[in-house]
């Protein structure tokens, strides 16, 4: 079983050698074989007696015919291997930088130090929201506590003095400040994900480097497509037919989509870690 495998690898190695080097090597090896055969025959007939200079010349030429192809074949593949290594290193560095930017985009709208912290906060909020939807809240205290914690998680820049974070689902759906902030954040996240999908991923796979498995990649793509669509946007619920449950459902979908993207970002960073912590403006 090992012999066919070695034969296949040898053929692949020969096919990957540049055509000019292959033709030149075949010509030199053929000439070297002819010179070696002729030299051995002349040795047998003692023709070389008195032709010491010619003996040295022919033996040197024969060695050259065998040595040059060997050097060319080895050096060409060493050069290709070095070029492939440099290309893989550039691809990995590019991936690290763009993944770090994806981390920065995800955390840019939230008061968290990194994506791991954001993932933990979102998971906790999603769990609390699930519990909130299962119990009665006659005085809305649980709703107020949840909305206050969610508003505290958001990073709102240039907040007006008269601004008050929403304490009802209707107030959340009508909060224009939060909506503008989240929409701006969504554009940045979606743009950076397209960079990863359309630029980084093909370069990485072309170099034979690992990327996301199909299932996590599909989950992330689904999350980025659904993020802030009408049923996944708690800030865009129609007020004409307003229902608290519609906002709760939209918030749950939003948190699940965000959690999926955070998990994907952490998976990518584990494969291509960044040497420096990304700056989050």
Coordinates of C-alpha atoms in Angstrom, one line a residue:
X1 CA 0.0 0.0 0.0
X2 CA 2.9 2.4 0.7
X3 CA 4.5 1.9 -2.7
X4 CA 1.5 3.4 -4.7
X5 CA 1.3 6.3 -2.3
X6 CA 5.0 7.1 -2.9
X7 CA 4.6 6.8 -6.6
X8 CA 1.6 9.2 -6.6
X9 CA 3.6 11.7 -4.5
X10 CA 6.6 11.4 -6.8
X11 CA 4.4 12.1 -9.9
X12 CA 2.8 15.0 -8.2
X13 CA 6.2 16.3 -7.2
X14 CA 7.4 16.0 -10.8
X15 CA 4.3 17.7 -12.3
X16 CA 4.7 20.7 -9.9
X17 CA 8.2 21.3 -11.2
X18 CA 8.4 24.1 -13.7
X19 CA 8.3 22.9 -17.3
X20 CA 11.5 24.5 -18.4
X21 CA 13.4 22.9 -15.5
X22 CA 11.9 19.5 -16.3
X23 CA 12.9 19.7 -20.0
X24 CA 16.4 21.0 -19.2
X25 CA 16.9 18.3 -16.5
X26 CA 15.8 15.5 -18.9
X27 CA 18.2 16.8 -21.6
X28 CA 21.2 17.0 -19.1
X29 CA 20.4 13.6 -17.6
X30 CA 20.2 12.0 -21.1
X31 CA 23.5 13.6 -22.1
X32 CA 25.1 12.5 -18.8
X33 CA 23.9 8.9 -19.3
X34 CA 25.4 8.9 -22.8
X35 CA 28.7 10.3 -21.5
X36 CA 28.8 7.8 -18.7
X37 CA 28.0 4.9 -21.0
X38 CA 30.6 6.0 -23.6
X39 CA 33.2 6.5 -20.8
X40 CA 32.7 3.0 -19.4
X41 CA 33.0 1.5 -22.9
X42 CA 36.2 3.4 -23.6
X43 CA 37.5 2.3 -20.2
X44 CA 36.9 -1.3 -21.3
X45 CA 39.0 -0.7 -24.5
X46 CA 41.7 1.2 -22.7
X47 CA 41.3 4.1 -25.1
X48 CA 41.8 6.7 -22.3
X49 CA 45.6 5.9 -22.0
X50 CA 47.5 9.0 -22.9
X51 CA 44.3 11.2 -22.8
X52 CA 44.4 12.3 -19.2
X53 CA 43.1 15.8 -19.9
X54 CA 40.2 14.5 -21.9
X55 CA 39.4 12.0 -19.2
X56 CA 39.2 14.8 -16.6
X57 CA 37.1 16.9 -19.0
X58 CA 34.6 14.2 -19.8
X59 CA 34.3 13.0 -16.2
X60 CA 33.7 16.6 -15.1
X61 CA 31.0 17.1 -17.8
X62 CA 29.4 13.9 -16.8
X63 CA 29.2 14.9 -13.1
X64 CA 27.8 18.3 -14.2
X65 CA 25.1 16.6 -16.3
X66 CA 23.9 14.7 -13.2
X67 CA 24.6 17.4 -10.6
X68 CA 22.9 20.4 -12.2
X69 CA 19.4 18.7 -12.7
X70 CA 19.5 17.5 -9.1
X71 CA 20.3 20.9 -7.8
X72 CA 17.7 22.6 -10.0
X73 CA 14.9 20.1 -9.0
X74 CA 15.7 20.4 -5.3
X75 CA 16.2 24.2 -5.3
X76 CA 13.0 24.8 -7.4
X77 CA 10.9 23.0 -4.9
X78 CA 12.6 24.6 -1.9
X79 CA 11.9 28.0 -3.6
X80 CA 8.2 27.0 -4.1
X81 CA 7.9 25.8 -0.5
X82 CA 9.4 29.1 0.7
X83 CA 7.0 31.1 -1.5
X84 CA 4.0 29.1 -0.3
X85 CA 5.1 29.6 3.3
X86 CA 5.4 33.4 2.8
X87 CA 2.0 33.4 1.1
X88 CA 0.4 31.4 3.9
X89 CA 2.0 33.7 6.5
X90 CA 0.6 36.8 4.7
X91 CA -2.9 35.2 4.5
X92 CA -2.8 34.3 8.2
X93 CA -1.7 37.8 9.2
X94 CA -4.4 39.3 7.0
X95 CA -7.0 37.0 8.6
X96 CA -5.8 38.0 12.1
X97 CA -6.1 41.7 11.4
X98 CA -9.6 41.4 9.9
X99 CA -10.8 39.1 12.6
X100 CA -9.6 41.6 15.2
X101 CA -11.5 44.3 13.3
X102 CA -14.6 42.0 13.4
X103 CA -14.2 41.8 17.2
X104 CA -13.9 45.6 17.4
X105 CA -17.1 46.0 15.2
X106 CA -19.1 43.6 17.4
X107 CA -18.2 45.4 20.7
X108 CA -18.3 48.9 19.3
X109 CA -21.9 49.5 20.4
X110 CA -21.6 47.9 23.8
X111 CA -19.9 48.6 27.2
X112 CA -17.8 45.5 27.2
X113 CA -14.0 45.0 27.1
X114 CA -14.0 42.2 24.5
X115 CA -16.2 39.7 22.6
X116 CA -15.9 37.1 25.4
X117 CA -17.4 39.5 27.9
X118 CA -20.1 40.6 25.4
X119 CA -21.0 36.9 24.7
X120 CA -21.4 36.3 28.5
X121 CA -23.6 39.4 28.9
X122 CA -25.8 38.5 26.0
X123 CA -26.2 34.9 27.1
X124 CA -27.2 36.2 30.6
X125 CA -29.7 38.6 29.1
X126 CA -31.2 36.0 26.8
X127 CA -31.7 33.7 29.7
X128 CA -33.3 36.4 31.8
X129 CA -35.6 37.3 28.9
X130 CA -36.7 33.7 28.5
X131 CA -37.5 33.6 32.2
X132 CA -39.3 36.9 31.9
X133 CA -41.6 35.6 29.1
X134 CA -42.5 32.6 31.3
X135 CA -43.7 34.5 34.4
X136 CA -46.3 37.1 35.3
X137 CA -45.0 40.5 35.9
X138 CA -48.0 42.5 37.2
X139 CA -45.9 45.5 38.4
X140 CA -43.5 45.4 35.4
X141 CA -40.5 45.4 37.8
X142 CA -38.8 42.5 36.1
X143 CA -39.3 44.2 32.7
X144 CA -37.9 47.5 34.0
X145 CA -34.8 45.7 35.5
X146 CA -34.2 43.9 32.2
X147 CA -34.5 47.0 30.1
X148 CA -32.3 49.0 32.5
X149 CA -29.6 46.3 32.3
X150 CA -29.8 46.2 28.5
X151 CA -29.6 50.0 28.2
X152 CA -26.5 49.9 30.5
X153 CA -24.9 47.4 28.2
X154 CA -25.3 49.8 25.2
X155 CA -22.7 52.4 24.6
X156 CA -24.7 55.5 23.7
X157 CA -22.5 58.4 22.5
X158 CA -23.4 62.1 23.0
X159 CA -26.5 61.2 25.0
X160 CA -28.8 64.2 25.5
X161 CA -29.4 65.4 29.0
X162 CA -33.1 64.9 28.7
X163 CA -32.6 61.3 27.6
X164 CA -34.1 58.5 29.8
X165 CA -33.5 54.9 29.0
X166 CA -36.8 53.0 28.2
X167 CA -38.6 51.2 31.0
X168 CA -41.4 49.7 28.9
X169 CA -41.4 47.6 25.7
X170 CA -43.3 50.4 24.0
X171 CA -40.6 52.9 25.1
X172 CA -37.9 50.6 23.7
X173 CA -39.5 50.3 20.3
X174 CA -39.8 54.1 20.1
X175 CA -36.3 54.9 21.3
X176 CA -34.7 56.6 18.4
X177 CA -31.3 57.1 20.0
X178 CA -30.8 53.4 20.6
X179 CA -32.2 52.6 17.2
X180 CA -29.7 55.0 15.4
X181 CA -26.8 53.6 17.4
X182 CA -27.7 49.9 16.7
X183 CA -28.3 50.6 13.0
X184 CA -24.9 52.3 12.7
X185 CA -23.4 49.3 14.5
X186 CA -25.2 46.9 12.2
X187 CA -23.7 48.5 9.1
X188 CA -20.2 48.1 10.5
X189 CA -20.7 44.5 11.6
X190 CA -22.3 43.5 8.3
X191 CA -19.5 45.2 6.3
X192 CA -16.8 43.5 8.2
X193 CA -18.4 40.1 7.9
X194 CA -18.5 40.6 4.2
X195 CA -14.8 41.3 4.2
X196 CA -14.2 38.0 6.1
X197 CA -16.5 36.0 3.8
X198 CA -15.5 37.4 0.5
X199 CA -11.9 38.3 0.9
X200 CA -10.3 36.5 3.9
X201 CA -12.0 33.1 3.5
X202 CA -11.0 32.6 -0.2
X203 CA -7.4 33.6 0.6
X204 CA -7.2 31.3 3.6
X205 CA -8.7 28.3 1.8
X206 CA -6.5 28.9 -1.3
X207 CA -3.5 28.5 1.0
X208 CA -4.8 25.3 2.5
X209 CA -5.3 26.9 6.0
X210 CA -8.2 26.1 8.3
X211 CA -11.4 28.1 8.3
X212 CA -14.8 27.7 10.0
X213 CA -16.5 24.3 9.6
X214 CA -19.6 24.4 7.4
X215 CA -22.2 24.3 10.2
X216 CA -20.8 27.2 12.3
X217 CA -20.1 29.2 9.1
X218 CA -23.7 28.7 8.0
X219 CA -25.0 29.7 11.5
X220 CA -23.0 32.9 11.4
X221 CA -24.2 33.7 7.9
X222 CA -27.8 33.1 8.9
X223 CA -27.4 35.4 11.9
X224 CA -25.9 38.2 9.9
X225 CA -28.7 38.0 7.3
X226 CA -31.5 38.0 10.0
X227 CA -29.9 40.7 12.2
X228 CA -32.3 43.7 12.4
X229 CA -34.8 42.3 10.0
X230 CA -38.4 43.3 10.9
X231 CA -39.0 40.3 13.2
X232 CA -35.5 40.6 14.8
X233 CA -35.5 44.3 15.5
X234 CA -37.1 45.4 18.8
X235 CA -36.6 49.1 17.8
X236 CA -38.8 48.7 14.6
X237 CA -42.0 47.2 15.9
X238 CA -45.1 48.8 14.3
X239 CA -46.9 51.0 16.8
X240 CA -50.3 50.8 15.0
X241 CA -50.7 47.1 16.0
X242 CA -48.4 47.2 19.0
X243 CA -48.1 44.2 21.2
X244 CA -45.5 43.8 24.0
X245 CA -44.9 40.2 23.0
X246 CA -43.8 41.3 19.5
X247 CA -41.0 43.4 21.1
X248 CA -40.1 40.6 23.4
X249 CA -39.8 38.1 20.5
X250 CA -37.8 40.6 18.5
X251 CA -35.4 41.2 21.4
X252 CA -35.0 37.4 21.9
X253 CA -34.1 37.0 18.2
X254 CA -31.7 39.9 18.3
X255 CA -29.9 38.5 21.3
X256 CA -29.7 35.0 19.7
X257 CA -28.2 36.5 16.5
X258 CA -25.7 38.6 18.5
X259 CA -24.7 35.6 20.6
X260 CA -24.1 33.5 17.4
X261 CA -21.9 36.2 15.9
X262 CA -19.9 36.5 19.2
X263 CA -19.4 32.7 19.2
X264 CA -18.2 32.8 15.6
X265 CA -15.8 35.7 16.4
X266 CA -14.3 33.7 19.3
X267 CA -13.9 30.6 17.1
X268 CA -12.1 32.6 14.4
X269 CA -9.8 34.4 16.9
X270 CA -8.8 31.0 18.4
X271 CA -7.7 30.0 14.9
X272 CA -6.0 33.3 14.0
X273 CA -5.2 35.2 17.2
X274 CA -4.3 38.8 17.1
X275 CA -1.0 39.9 18.7
X276 CA -2.6 43.1 20.0
X277 CA -6.0 44.0 21.4
X278 CA -8.2 45.7 18.8
X279 CA -9.1 49.3 19.4
X280 CA -12.8 50.0 19.8
X281 CA -13.7 53.6 19.1

